[in-house]
mmCIF file of C-alpha atoms in Angstrom:
data_model
loop_
_atom_site.group_PDB
_atom_site.id
_atom_site.type_symbol
_atom_site.label_atom_id
_atom_site.label_comp_id
_atom_site.label_asym_id
_atom_site.label_seq_id
_atom_site.Cartn_x
_atom_site.Cartn_y
_atom_site.Cartn_z
ATOM 1 C CA MET A 1 74.259 -34.969 110.391
ATOM 2 C CA ALA A 2 77.672 -32.888 111.155
ATOM 3 C CA GLU A 3 81.312 -33.943 110.673
ATOM 4 C CA ILE A 4 82.512 -35.106 114.044
ATOM 5 C CA LYS A 5 86.709 -35.068 113.928
ATOM 6 C CA LYS A 6 88.366 -35.821 116.579
ATOM 7 C CA ALA A 7 88.564 -32.166 119.478
ATOM 8 C CA ASP A 8 91.495 -30.547 119.785
ATOM 9 C CA GLY A 9 90.307 -29.784 123.631
ATOM 10 C CA PHE A 10 87.318 -29.837 125.237
ATOM 11 C CA ILE A 11 86.111 -26.776 124.689
ATOM 12 C CA ASP A 12 86.511 -27.887 120.651
ATOM 13 C CA TRP A 13 84.489 -31.169 121.978
ATOM 14 C CA LEU A 14 81.897 -29.339 123.649
ATOM 15 C CA ASP A 15 81.110 -26.792 120.283
ATOM 16 C CA GLN A 16 81.255 -30.327 118.283
ATOM 17 C CA ARG A 17 78.409 -31.408 119.806
ATOM 18 C CA LEU A 18 76.431 -28.193 120.580
ATOM 19 C CA ALA A 19 77.525 -25.362 118.596
ATOM 20 C CA ILE A 20 78.334 -23.436 122.313
ATOM 21 C CA LYS A 21 81.186 -20.913 120.068
ATOM 22 C CA SER A 22 77.997 -19.597 117.883
ATOM 23 C CA LEU A 23 76.161 -19.281 121.276
ATOM 24 C CA THR A 24 78.633 -17.411 123.343
ATOM 25 C CA LYS A 25 78.689 -15.442 119.783
ATOM 26 C CA VAL A 26 75.049 -14.657 120.225
ATOM 27 C CA LEU A 27 74.469 -13.990 123.287
ATOM 28 C CA MET A 28 78.111 -13.073 124.371
ATOM 29 C CA THR A 29 80.692 -11.503 122.069
ATOM 30 C CA GLU A 30 78.606 -9.845 119.133
ATOM 31 C CA TYR A 31 76.104 -9.016 121.592
ATOM 32 C CA TRP A 32 76.314 -4.966 121.131
ATOM 33 C CA ILE A 33 76.008 -2.778 123.903
ATOM 34 C CA PRO A 34 75.743 1.084 123.552
ATOM 35 C CA LYS A 35 78.457 2.536 124.621
ATOM 36 C CA ASN A 36 76.598 6.140 126.146
ATOM 37 C CA ILE A 37 75.035 4.393 128.789
ATOM 38 C CA ASN A 38 76.015 4.802 133.114
ATOM 39 C CA TRP A 39 75.870 3.042 135.472
ATOM 40 C CA LEU A 40 72.192 3.459 135.961
ATOM 41 C CA TRP A 41 71.574 0.812 133.064
ATOM 42 C CA ALA A 42 72.970 -1.824 134.859
ATOM 43 C CA MET A 43 69.956 -1.663 137.318
ATOM 44 C CA GLY A 44 69.402 -5.865 134.995
ATOM 45 C CA VAL A 45 71.979 -7.598 136.153
ATOM 46 C CA VAL A 46 71.399 -6.635 140.087
ATOM 47 C CA LEU A 47 68.111 -7.979 139.441
ATOM 48 C CA THR A 48 69.646 -10.714 138.130
ATOM 49 C CA MET A 49 72.479 -10.837 140.567
ATOM 50 C CA LEU A 50 69.899 -11.034 143.470
ATOM 51 C CA PHE A 51 67.381 -13.307 142.133
ATOM 52 C CA ALA A 52 69.721 -15.802 142.332
ATOM 53 C CA VAL A 53 70.368 -15.391 145.756
ATOM 54 C CA LEU A 54 66.882 -15.811 146.692
ATOM 55 C CA VAL A 55 67.110 -18.365 144.272
ATOM 56 C CA THR A 56 70.193 -20.138 146.448
ATOM 57 C CA SER A 57 68.850 -18.849 150.091
ATOM 58 C CA GLY A 58 65.415 -20.124 149.379
ATOM 59 C CA ILE A 59 66.328 -23.578 148.522
ATOM 60 C CA PHE A 60 68.230 -23.447 151.782
ATOM 61 C CA LEU A 61 65.051 -22.246 153.595
ATOM 62 C CA LEU A 62 63.394 -25.107 151.790
ATOM 63 C CA MET A 63 64.921 -27.821 154.032
ATOM 64 C CA TYR A 64 63.494 -27.112 157.132
ATOM 65 C CA TYR A 65 60.211 -24.968 156.714
ATOM 66 C CA LYS A 66 56.769 -26.557 157.103
ATOM 67 C CA PRO A 67 54.673 -26.206 154.567
ATOM 68 C CA ASP A 68 51.958 -26.283 157.825
ATOM 69 C CA ILE A 69 49.945 -23.692 160.064
ATOM 70 C CA ASN A 70 50.583 -26.137 162.972
ATOM 71 C CA LEU A 71 54.574 -26.706 162.394
ATOM 72 C CA ALA A 72 55.257 -23.417 159.728
ATOM 73 C CA PHE A 73 55.893 -20.749 162.595
ATOM 74 C CA ASP A 74 57.965 -22.396 164.331
ATOM 75 C CA SER A 75 59.704 -24.642 161.469
ATOM 76 C CA VAL A 76 61.131 -20.846 160.326
ATOM 77 C CA ASN A 77 60.997 -18.812 163.863
ATOM 78 C CA PHE A 78 63.068 -21.227 165.912
ATOM 79 C CA THR A 79 64.392 -24.050 163.914
ATOM 80 C CA ILE A 80 65.830 -22.146 160.961
ATOM 81 C CA MET A 81 66.723 -19.620 163.717
ATOM 82 C CA ASN A 82 67.948 -20.923 166.510
ATOM 83 C CA GLU A 83 68.523 -24.544 166.201
ATOM 84 C CA VAL A 84 70.037 -24.462 161.969
ATOM 85 C CA GLU A 85 73.675 -23.680 162.354
ATOM 86 C CA TYR A 86 73.744 -20.565 160.161
ATOM 87 C CA GLY A 87 70.066 -20.638 159.349
ATOM 88 C CA TRP A 88 69.365 -17.230 160.519
ATOM 89 C CA LEU A 89 71.756 -15.912 157.786
ATOM 90 C CA TRP A 90 70.229 -17.825 154.806
ATOM 91 C CA ARG A 91 66.759 -15.442 156.202
ATOM 92 C CA HIS A 92 68.304 -12.430 156.143
ATOM 93 C CA ALA A 93 69.984 -13.380 152.890
ATOM 94 C CA HIS A 94 66.511 -14.075 151.991
ATOM 95 C CA ALA A 95 64.200 -10.929 153.392
ATOM 96 C CA VAL A 96 66.379 -8.927 152.317
ATOM 97 C CA SER A 97 67.526 -9.624 149.149
ATOM 98 C CA ALA A 98 63.315 -10.215 148.599
ATOM 99 C CA SER A 99 62.977 -6.049 149.431
ATOM 100 C CA LEU A 100 65.765 -5.454 147.751
ATOM 101 C CA ILE A 101 65.066 -6.260 143.751
ATOM 102 C CA PHE A 102 61.340 -4.444 144.452
ATOM 103 C CA LEU A 103 64.079 -1.708 145.081
ATOM 104 C CA VAL A 104 65.806 -2.555 142.310
ATOM 105 C CA ILE A 105 63.244 -2.904 140.519
ATOM 106 C CA TYR A 106 61.377 0.098 141.263
ATOM 107 C CA ILE A 107 64.609 1.931 140.387
ATOM 108 C CA HIS A 108 65.004 0.220 136.689
ATOM 109 C CA MET A 109 61.365 0.878 135.776
ATOM 110 C CA LEU A 110 61.658 4.888 137.263
ATOM 111 C CA VAL A 111 65.097 4.680 134.473
ATOM 112 C CA GLY A 112 63.115 3.787 132.157
ATOM 113 C CA ILE A 113 60.528 6.369 132.101
ATOM 114 C CA TYR A 114 62.968 8.585 132.403
ATOM 115 C CA TYR A 115 64.850 7.950 129.365
ATOM 116 C CA GLY A 116 61.814 6.857 127.583
ATOM 117 C CA SER A 117 63.505 3.911 126.930
ATOM 118 C CA TYR A 118 59.606 2.291 125.933
ATOM 119 C CA LYS A 119 59.503 3.755 122.684
ATOM 120 C CA ARG A 120 60.699 3.579 119.430
ATOM 121 C CA GLY A 121 60.160 -0.173 119.019
ATOM 122 C CA ARG A 122 61.106 -0.974 122.856
ATOM 123 C CA GLU A 123 57.399 -1.249 123.129
ATOM 124 C CA MET A 124 57.764 -5.148 124.081
ATOM 125 C CA ILE A 125 60.724 -4.771 126.857
ATOM 126 C CA TRP A 126 58.511 -2.736 128.252
ATOM 127 C CA ILE A 127 55.619 -5.051 129.124
ATOM 128 C CA THR A 128 57.926 -8.377 129.445
ATOM 129 C CA GLY A 129 59.389 -6.275 132.022
ATOM 130 C CA MET A 130 55.999 -4.731 133.713
ATOM 131 C CA ILE A 131 54.316 -9.043 133.994
ATOM 132 C CA LEU A 132 58.097 -9.144 135.581
ATOM 133 C CA PHE A 133 56.961 -6.993 138.490
ATOM 134 C CA VAL A 134 53.630 -8.980 138.938
ATOM 135 C CA LEU A 135 55.159 -12.278 138.972
ATOM 136 C CA PHE A 136 57.823 -10.658 141.525
ATOM 137 C CA SER A 137 54.395 -8.831 143.374
ATOM 138 C CA ALA A 138 53.119 -12.009 143.437
ATOM 139 C CA GLU A 139 55.894 -14.353 144.910
ATOM 140 C CA ALA A 140 56.267 -11.368 147.287
ATOM 141 C CA PHE A 141 52.665 -11.956 148.471
ATOM 142 C CA SER A 142 53.251 -15.368 148.157
ATOM 143 C CA GLY A 143 56.309 -15.869 150.401
ATOM 144 C CA TYR A 144 55.361 -13.586 152.865
ATOM 145 C CA MET A 145 52.175 -15.943 153.870
ATOM 146 C CA LEU A 146 54.572 -18.137 154.652
ATOM 147 C CA PRO A 147 56.387 -17.880 158.091
ATOM 148 C CA TRP A 148 51.901 -17.614 159.110
ATOM 149 C CA GLY A 149 52.224 -14.852 161.147
ATOM 150 C CA GLN A 150 50.047 -12.527 162.532
ATOM 151 C CA MET A 151 50.418 -9.867 158.843
ATOM 152 C CA SER A 152 51.159 -12.828 157.389
ATOM 153 C CA TYR A 153 47.830 -14.237 158.258
ATOM 154 C CA TRP A 154 46.119 -10.518 157.850
ATOM 155 C CA ALA A 155 47.885 -9.969 155.146
ATOM 156 C CA ALA A 156 46.694 -12.890 153.662
ATOM 157 C CA LYS A 157 42.536 -12.824 154.697
ATOM 158 C CA VAL A 158 43.068 -8.752 153.392
ATOM 159 C CA ILE A 159 44.030 -9.305 150.184
ATOM 160 C CA THR A 160 42.347 -12.073 149.474
ATOM 161 C CA ASP A 161 39.000 -11.085 150.668
ATOM 162 C CA LEU A 162 39.305 -7.896 147.452
ATOM 163 C CA PHE A 163 38.379 -10.861 144.744
ATOM 164 C CA SER A 164 34.682 -11.896 146.692
ATOM 165 C CA LYS A 165 34.653 -8.067 144.607
ATOM 166 C CA VAL A 166 34.617 -9.515 141.226
ATOM 167 C CA PRO A 167 30.629 -9.014 140.501
ATOM 168 C CA PHE A 168 28.953 -13.059 140.200
ATOM 169 C CA ILE A 169 31.570 -15.527 141.689
ATOM 170 C CA GLY A 170 33.132 -12.958 144.091
ATOM 171 C CA PRO A 171 32.530 -14.823 146.734
ATOM 172 C CA ASP A 172 33.383 -18.639 145.320
ATOM 173 C CA LEU A 173 36.323 -17.394 143.894
ATOM 174 C CA VAL A 174 37.500 -16.909 147.596
ATOM 175 C CA VAL A 175 37.172 -19.748 148.705
ATOM 176 C CA TRP A 176 38.613 -22.167 146.101
ATOM 177 C CA ILE A 177 41.640 -19.895 145.524
ATOM 178 C CA ARG A 178 42.065 -19.759 150.052
ATOM 179 C CA GLY A 179 40.194 -23.703 149.868
ATOM 180 C CA ASN A 180 38.607 -23.093 152.816
ATOM 181 C CA PHE A 181 35.326 -20.214 153.941
ATOM 182 C CA ILE A 182 39.087 -18.154 156.056
ATOM 183 C CA PRO A 183 42.848 -18.900 155.287
ATOM 184 C CA ALA A 184 43.883 -22.153 156.618
ATOM 185 C CA ASP A 185 46.099 -25.232 155.662
ATOM 186 C CA ALA A 186 45.298 -25.628 152.989
ATOM 187 C CA THR A 187 46.095 -21.404 152.213
ATOM 188 C CA LEU A 188 49.117 -21.634 153.174
ATOM 189 C CA THR A 189 49.884 -25.368 151.214
ATOM 190 C CA ARG A 190 48.856 -24.000 147.661
ATOM 191 C CA PHE A 191 50.799 -20.630 147.973
ATOM 192 C CA PHE A 192 53.879 -22.272 149.507
ATOM 193 C CA MET A 193 53.594 -24.913 146.205
ATOM 194 C CA LEU A 194 52.962 -20.951 144.051
ATOM 195 C CA HIS A 195 56.153 -19.776 146.055
ATOM 196 C CA VAL A 196 58.691 -22.808 145.486
ATOM 197 C CA PHE A 197 57.199 -24.073 142.140
ATOM 198 C CA LEU A 198 55.013 -22.416 139.371
ATOM 199 C CA LEU A 199 56.397 -18.401 139.964
ATOM 200 C CA PRO A 200 59.855 -19.671 140.180
ATOM 201 C CA ILE A 201 60.046 -21.004 136.597
ATOM 202 C CA ILE A 202 57.373 -18.272 134.899
ATOM 203 C CA ILE A 203 60.136 -15.809 136.563
ATOM 204 C CA ILE A 204 62.177 -17.381 134.517
ATOM 205 C CA ALA A 205 61.484 -17.966 131.488
ATOM 206 C CA PHE A 206 59.930 -14.724 131.237
ATOM 207 C CA ILE A 207 63.266 -13.268 132.614
ATOM 208 C CA VAL A 208 64.898 -15.390 128.845
ATOM 209 C CA ILE A 209 61.840 -13.542 127.545
ATOM 210 C CA HIS A 210 62.456 -9.904 128.168
ATOM 211 C CA PHE A 211 66.125 -10.315 127.228
ATOM 212 C CA TYR A 212 64.979 -12.122 124.199
ATOM 213 C CA SER A 213 63.133 -8.329 124.202
ATOM 214 C CA LEU A 214 65.688 -6.628 123.493
ATOM 215 C CA ARG A 215 68.194 -8.025 120.544
ATOM 216 C CA ILE A 216 65.714 -6.416 117.268
ATOM 217 C CA PRO A 217 65.217 -2.571 118.814
ATOM 218 C CA HIS A 218 68.367 -2.708 121.286
ATOM 219 C CA VAL A 219 68.860 -1.437 124.084
ATOM 220 C CA ASN A 220 68.456 2.457 124.165
ATOM 221 C CA ASN A 221 71.188 5.085 125.733
ATOM 222 C CA GLN A 222 71.384 7.599 127.754
ATOM 223 C CA ASP A 223 71.303 10.689 125.681
ATOM 224 C CA GLY A 224 68.427 8.779 123.263
ATOM 225 C CA GLU A 225 70.214 8.499 119.762
ATOM 226 C CA GLU A 226 69.007 6.167 117.345
ATOM 227 C CA ILE A 227 71.853 4.438 116.472
ATOM 228 C CA ASP A 228 73.204 2.499 113.178
ATOM 229 C CA PHE A 229 74.380 -0.554 115.395
ATOM 230 C CA ASP A 230 75.735 -2.151 111.666
ATOM 231 C CA LYS A 231 77.490 0.251 110.345
ATOM 232 C CA GLU A 232 79.257 0.941 114.101
ATOM 233 C CA VAL A 233 79.005 -3.322 114.431
ATOM 234 C CA GLU A 234 81.399 -2.850 111.169
ATOM 235 C CA LYS A 235 83.392 -0.559 112.790
ATOM 236 C CA TYR A 236 84.618 -2.204 115.615
ATOM 237 C CA LYS A 237 85.128 -4.951 113.953
ATOM 238 C CA ASN A 238 87.336 -3.743 112.018
ATOM 239 C CA GLY A 239 89.095 -2.370 114.729
ATOM 240 C CA ASN A 240 88.540 1.345 115.296
ATOM 241 C CA LYS A 241 86.782 0.748 118.543
ATOM 242 C CA LYS A 242 87.768 4.532 120.136
ATOM 243 C CA ASP A 243 84.973 5.987 117.180
ATOM 244 C CA ALA A 244 82.140 3.482 117.391
ATOM 245 C CA LYS A 245 79.424 3.913 119.343
ATOM 246 C CA ILE A 246 78.959 0.595 120.262
ATOM 247 C CA VAL A 247 81.193 -2.242 122.831
ATOM 248 C CA ALA A 248 80.117 -5.704 122.497
ATOM 249 C CA PHE A 249 78.156 -7.485 126.261
ATOM 250 C CA TRP A 250 80.985 -9.539 126.846
ATOM 251 C CA PRO A 251 84.019 -8.284 128.185
ATOM 252 C CA ASP A 252 83.325 -4.550 127.655
ATOM 253 C CA PHE A 253 79.720 -3.916 129.007
ATOM 254 C CA LEU A 254 79.940 -6.893 131.397
ATOM 255 C CA SER A 255 82.562 -5.786 133.087
ATOM 256 C CA LYS A 256 81.471 -2.285 134.243
ATOM 257 C CA ASP A 257 77.837 -4.660 135.519
ATOM 258 C CA ILE A 258 80.306 -6.845 137.489
ATOM 259 C CA PHE A 259 81.855 -3.632 139.329
ATOM 260 C CA VAL A 260 78.694 -2.283 139.453
ATOM 261 C CA ILE A 261 77.182 -5.195 141.617
ATOM 262 C CA CYS A 262 80.263 -6.154 143.687
ATOM 263 C CA THR A 263 79.771 -2.308 144.338
ATOM 264 C CA PHE A 264 76.341 -3.260 144.849
ATOM 265 C CA MET A 265 77.039 -5.796 147.026
ATOM 266 C CA ILE A 266 78.111 -4.369 149.611
ATOM 267 C CA LEU A 267 74.926 -2.275 150.629
ATOM 268 C CA PHE A 268 73.617 -5.879 150.370
ATOM 269 C CA PHE A 269 75.651 -8.056 153.278
ATOM 270 C CA TYR A 270 75.224 -4.562 155.432
ATOM 271 C CA LEU A 271 71.752 -4.578 154.849
ATOM 272 C CA MET A 272 72.051 -8.022 155.686
ATOM 273 C CA CYS A 273 74.374 -8.334 158.799
ATOM 274 C CA PHE A 274 73.635 -5.203 160.596
ATOM 275 C CA LYS A 275 70.130 -4.196 159.587
ATOM 276 C CA PHE A 276 67.703 -6.949 158.624
ATOM 277 C CA GLY A 277 65.051 -5.254 160.938
ATOM 278 C CA PHE A 278 63.358 -3.224 157.894
ATOM 279 C CA ALA A 279 62.491 -6.537 156.226
ATOM 280 C CA MET A 280 60.847 -8.447 158.628
ATOM 281 C CA ASP A 281 58.031 -7.019 159.896
ATOM 282 C CA PRO A 282 58.589 -7.696 164.217
ATOM 283 C CA ILE A 283 54.765 -8.231 163.839
ATOM 284 C CA ASN A 284 54.721 -11.026 162.225
ATOM 285 C CA PHE A 285 56.920 -12.853 164.995
ATOM 286 C CA ASP A 286 54.289 -12.901 167.119
ATOM 287 C CA PRO A 287 51.638 -16.417 165.817
ATOM 288 C CA ALA A 288 48.721 -16.486 163.410
ATOM 289 C CA ASP A 289 45.494 -15.920 165.339
ATOM 290 C CA GLY A 290 42.373 -15.156 163.691
ATOM 291 C CA LEU A 291 40.713 -14.244 166.308
ATOM 292 C CA LYS A 292 43.212 -11.333 167.192
ATOM 293 C CA THR A 293 43.460 -8.762 164.112
ATOM 294 C CA PRO A 294 46.307 -6.283 164.519
ATOM 295 C CA ALA A 295 45.684 -2.661 164.669
ATOM 296 C CA HIS A 296 46.832 -1.267 161.946
ATOM 297 C CA ILE A 297 47.902 -4.153 158.528
ATOM 298 C CA TYR A 298 49.664 -3.140 156.263
ATOM 299 C CA PRO A 299 52.026 -5.121 153.746
ATOM 300 C CA GLU A 300 55.593 -4.899 153.364
ATOM 301 C CA TRP A 301 56.837 -1.529 151.445
ATOM 302 C CA TYR A 302 57.117 -2.440 147.924
ATOM 303 C CA PHE A 303 53.319 -2.512 147.596
ATOM 304 C CA LEU A 304 52.599 0.658 150.018
ATOM 305 C CA TRP A 305 51.821 2.971 147.146
ATOM 306 C CA SER A 306 49.286 0.551 145.841
ATOM 307 C CA TYR A 307 47.897 0.049 149.214
ATOM 308 C CA GLU A 308 47.470 3.976 149.682
ATOM 309 C CA ILE A 309 45.812 4.101 146.117
ATOM 310 C CA LEU A 310 42.614 1.350 147.905
ATOM 311 C CA ARG A 311 42.443 2.915 151.183
ATOM 312 C CA GLY A 312 43.078 6.248 148.949
ATOM 313 C CA PHE A 313 39.462 6.981 148.354
ATOM 314 C CA TYR A 314 37.539 6.620 152.369
ATOM 315 C CA MET A 315 34.096 7.547 151.765
ATOM 316 C CA SER A 316 33.695 4.197 148.699
ATOM 317 C CA GLU A 317 35.458 1.151 148.895
ATOM 318 C CA ALA A 318 34.048 0.137 145.416
ATOM 319 C CA LEU A 319 35.909 3.335 144.043
ATOM 320 C CA GLY A 320 39.722 2.293 145.926
ATOM 321 C CA LEU A 321 39.111 -1.614 144.393
ATOM 322 C CA ILE A 322 37.656 0.025 140.722
ATOM 323 C CA PHE A 323 41.046 3.284 141.201
ATOM 324 C CA PHE A 324 43.898 0.206 142.863
ATOM 325 C CA GLY A 325 42.858 -2.193 140.190
ATOM 326 C CA PHE A 326 43.074 0.663 137.918
ATOM 327 C CA ALA A 327 46.813 1.309 138.999
ATOM 328 C CA GLN A 328 47.763 -2.172 138.261
ATOM 329 C CA VAL A 329 47.487 -2.864 134.964
ATOM 330 C CA ILE A 330 47.853 1.560 133.283
ATOM 331 C CA LEU A 331 51.411 0.906 133.584
ATOM 332 C CA PHE A 332 51.153 -1.894 131.236
ATOM 333 C CA ALA A 333 49.909 0.927 128.293
ATOM 334 C CA LEU A 334 52.733 3.530 129.528
ATOM 335 C CA PRO A 335 54.936 3.018 126.056
ATOM 336 C CA PHE A 336 51.224 4.097 124.028
ATOM 337 C CA LEU A 337 50.170 6.717 126.515
ATOM 338 C CA ASP A 338 53.388 8.708 125.786
ATOM 339 C CA ARG A 339 51.987 9.863 122.601
ATOM 340 C CA SER A 340 54.868 11.356 121.502
ATOM 341 C CA PRO A 341 58.431 9.917 119.488
ATOM 342 C CA ILE A 342 61.060 12.050 120.587
ATOM 343 C CA VAL A 343 63.835 9.697 122.757
ATOM 344 C CA ALA A 344 65.330 11.770 125.431
ATOM 345 C CA PRO A 345 66.070 11.848 129.273
ATOM 346 C CA ALA A 346 63.201 13.736 131.164
ATOM 347 C CA HIS A 347 65.198 16.587 131.280
ATOM 348 C CA LYS A 348 65.179 17.825 127.318
ATOM 349 C CA ARG A 349 61.632 17.491 127.446
ATOM 350 C CA PRO A 350 60.360 20.032 129.698
ATOM 351 C CA MET A 351 57.421 19.536 130.373
ATOM 352 C CA PHE A 352 57.481 15.774 130.880
ATOM 353 C CA CYS A 353 60.362 16.448 132.839
ATOM 354 C CA ILE A 354 57.480 17.893 135.503
ATOM 355 C CA TRP A 355 55.028 15.297 135.274
ATOM 356 C CA PHE A 356 58.066 12.695 135.664
ATOM 357 C CA PHE A 357 59.537 14.657 139.049
ATOM 358 C CA ILE A 358 55.656 14.478 140.419
ATOM 359 C CA LEU A 359 54.900 11.199 139.727
ATOM 360 C CA LEU A 360 57.494 10.455 141.548
ATOM 361 C CA ALA A 361 57.181 12.910 145.054
ATOM 362 C CA ASP A 362 53.617 11.263 144.442
ATOM 363 C CA LEU A 363 54.760 7.579 144.061
ATOM 364 C CA ILE A 364 57.138 8.934 147.264
ATOM 365 C CA VAL A 365 54.103 10.302 148.831
ATOM 366 C CA LEU A 366 51.094 7.294 148.925
ATOM 367 C CA THR A 367 54.186 4.848 150.068
ATOM 368 C CA ILE A 368 54.813 7.004 153.140
ATOM 369 C CA TYR A 369 51.217 7.896 153.894
ATOM 370 C CA GLY A 370 50.219 3.837 153.533
ATOM 371 C CA LYS A 371 52.319 2.360 156.457
ATOM 372 C CA LEU A 372 50.867 5.166 158.736
ATOM 373 C CA PRO A 373 47.378 4.666 160.376
ATOM 374 C CA ALA A 374 44.244 6.091 158.072
ATOM 375 C CA GLU A 375 43.116 8.446 160.315
ATOM 376 C CA GLY A 376 42.652 12.290 161.174
ATOM 377 C CA THR A 377 44.885 14.450 158.816
ATOM 378 C CA ASN A 378 46.955 11.270 157.184
ATOM 379 C CA ILE A 379 42.994 10.002 155.041
ATOM 380 C CA ILE A 380 43.260 13.041 153.446
ATOM 381 C CA VAL A 381 46.467 13.709 152.440
ATOM 382 C CA GLY A 382 46.147 9.447 151.062
ATOM 383 C CA PHE A 383 43.404 11.172 149.093
ATOM 384 C CA ILE A 384 44.409 13.594 148.005
ATOM 385 C CA ALA A 385 48.087 11.044 146.378
ATOM 386 C CA ALA A 386 45.819 9.104 145.115
ATOM 387 C CA ILE A 387 43.964 11.239 142.808
ATOM 388 C CA VAL A 388 47.229 13.062 142.298
ATOM 389 C CA PHE A 389 48.338 9.799 140.915
ATOM 390 C CA ILE A 390 45.564 8.910 138.286
ATOM 391 C CA VAL A 391 45.291 12.997 137.601
ATOM 392 C CA LEU A 392 49.072 12.060 136.487
ATOM 393 C CA ILE A 393 48.125 8.904 134.679
ATOM 394 C CA ILE A 394 44.456 10.907 132.606
ATOM 395 C CA THR A 395 46.737 14.478 131.471
ATOM 396 C CA LEU A 396 50.227 11.970 130.177
ATOM 397 C CA PRO A 397 48.558 11.364 126.601
ATOM 398 C CA ILE A 398 47.436 14.895 126.935
ATOM 399 C CA ILE A 399 50.944 16.806 127.819
ATOM 400 C CA THR A 400 52.832 14.426 124.808
ATOM 401 C CA THR A 401 50.197 15.834 122.744
ATOM 402 C CA ILE A 402 50.983 18.695 122.665
ATOM 403 C CA GLU A 403 55.484 17.793 123.135
ATOM 404 C CA LYS A 404 54.503 16.288 119.961
ATOM 405 C CA LYS A 405 52.734 18.957 117.863
ATOM 406 C CA CYS A 406 55.135 21.850 119.517
ATOM 407 C CA LYS A 407 58.633 20.015 120.224
ATOM 408 C CA CYS A 408 58.868 21.466 123.079
ATOM 409 C CA HIS A 409 61.729 19.914 123.582
ATOM 410 C CA GLY A 410 65.802 21.052 124.690
ATOM 411 C CA GLY A 411 66.987 19.691 121.207
ATOM 412 C CA GLY A 412 67.000 15.770 122.373
ATOM 413 C CA ALA A 413 66.773 12.841 119.693
ATOM 414 C CA LYS A 414 63.721 12.560 118.121
#
C-alpha cells in the first residue's frame, strides 16, 4: 500500500490517492505534438467541443421530449419550441451542432487523406476514426426520427427497407428492427433508446480509443517529416524549445486549439441564432403520415453523397444497393489501398493530388445532385458521379503503385 503523508494542499491530497500529477504528465504536459502543423490539426478538438454541445443540449431536450408517436411531434414543435423558456435555443443548438459535426468530420477526413495521415503505423487512427464516423451517422439517423415529422417517418421507412434486401433473412430483419411491419411506436422507442443511451456510450468509448491510438505512432505533420521524438523531447526538456521539433500538448498545442475553437464557435453561434434553417428540414414540421408520401424524399445533407450512389444506378436497384454498401465500407481500407510508402501532402504527390481533387469534386457533385429530384439530366449526372467514385477507389492502388515505383513526388518525406 502506498505511504500516505500529511497533504500539502488539496492537489497533493488527491495526488497521493489518484496519482493525478503523473496522469497530467502522460495526458497533457508530456504528450508531444509536432511543431510544424497548421490550424487544420485542431479539427479533432473542435469535434470534441461540438460533441459536448450536442450532449448538453440533448440533455435539456430530453427533459421535455415524449418518445411516443402520439406525443413526440407536439413535444418537439409545441412544448419545446413554444412553451419551454429558451427551448427553441436548445433545439437550434442541438440541430446546428449535429450538422456542423459532420462538416468538421468531413474536413478532418479530407485533411487526413490530403496529408497521408493514415500511413506509417497510423492505420488504427484512421480505422477508429471511420468507426466514429459510422457511429455518428447512426446517432444522426436515430435522432432524425425523434421529431416524428414527415421526413422522420419516410426516412425511417426508406432506410429500414434497405435491410429487406439482405438474402434469406431480409424481411424478418426489417420487422425485428422496426418492431412492427411499418415504422410505428416500437420503432420510435427503439431508436430513442439508441439515440440517448447506447450510441452515445459507444461513441464516448471510441473517442477515447481514437485518442489513445495516437499515442504510439504520434500525430502526423504537414510536411510528412519522420521525427525522432526521443531526441526532440530531450531538446525540449533541456530548455532548447526553439530548435525542438515538438511542443507539449498542454499548454503549447492546446492554447492554439482553444483559439481555433473560439473562432469556430463564432460561426456556430451565428448559425444557431440566425441561419438555423439549414439544419432543420421544413417538411419535417408536418406530422408523420404513413398515407401521404412526400413528393421528394432525401436525407440530411451529410448523407446525400452516399444516397446519390444508392439511387444513381437507376437501372438496377440491386446494383445501387451493392455500390451503396461498397461506398460505406471501402473507406475503412484506405490505408491499404494507398500502396505508396510516401507520407507527404498531396501537392507533393502529383498523381495522388489529381486523384484527391477529383474525389473532392465528385463528392460535392454527389451531394448537390442527391438533394435534387431524380428526373431528367439529374439521373445521368448522378449515375456518372457514382461511377466516377467507384473508379477512383479502384484506381487508387494502381496510381499509388506507379508512384511507389517511379517515386514521382516533389520531394516529400519517404
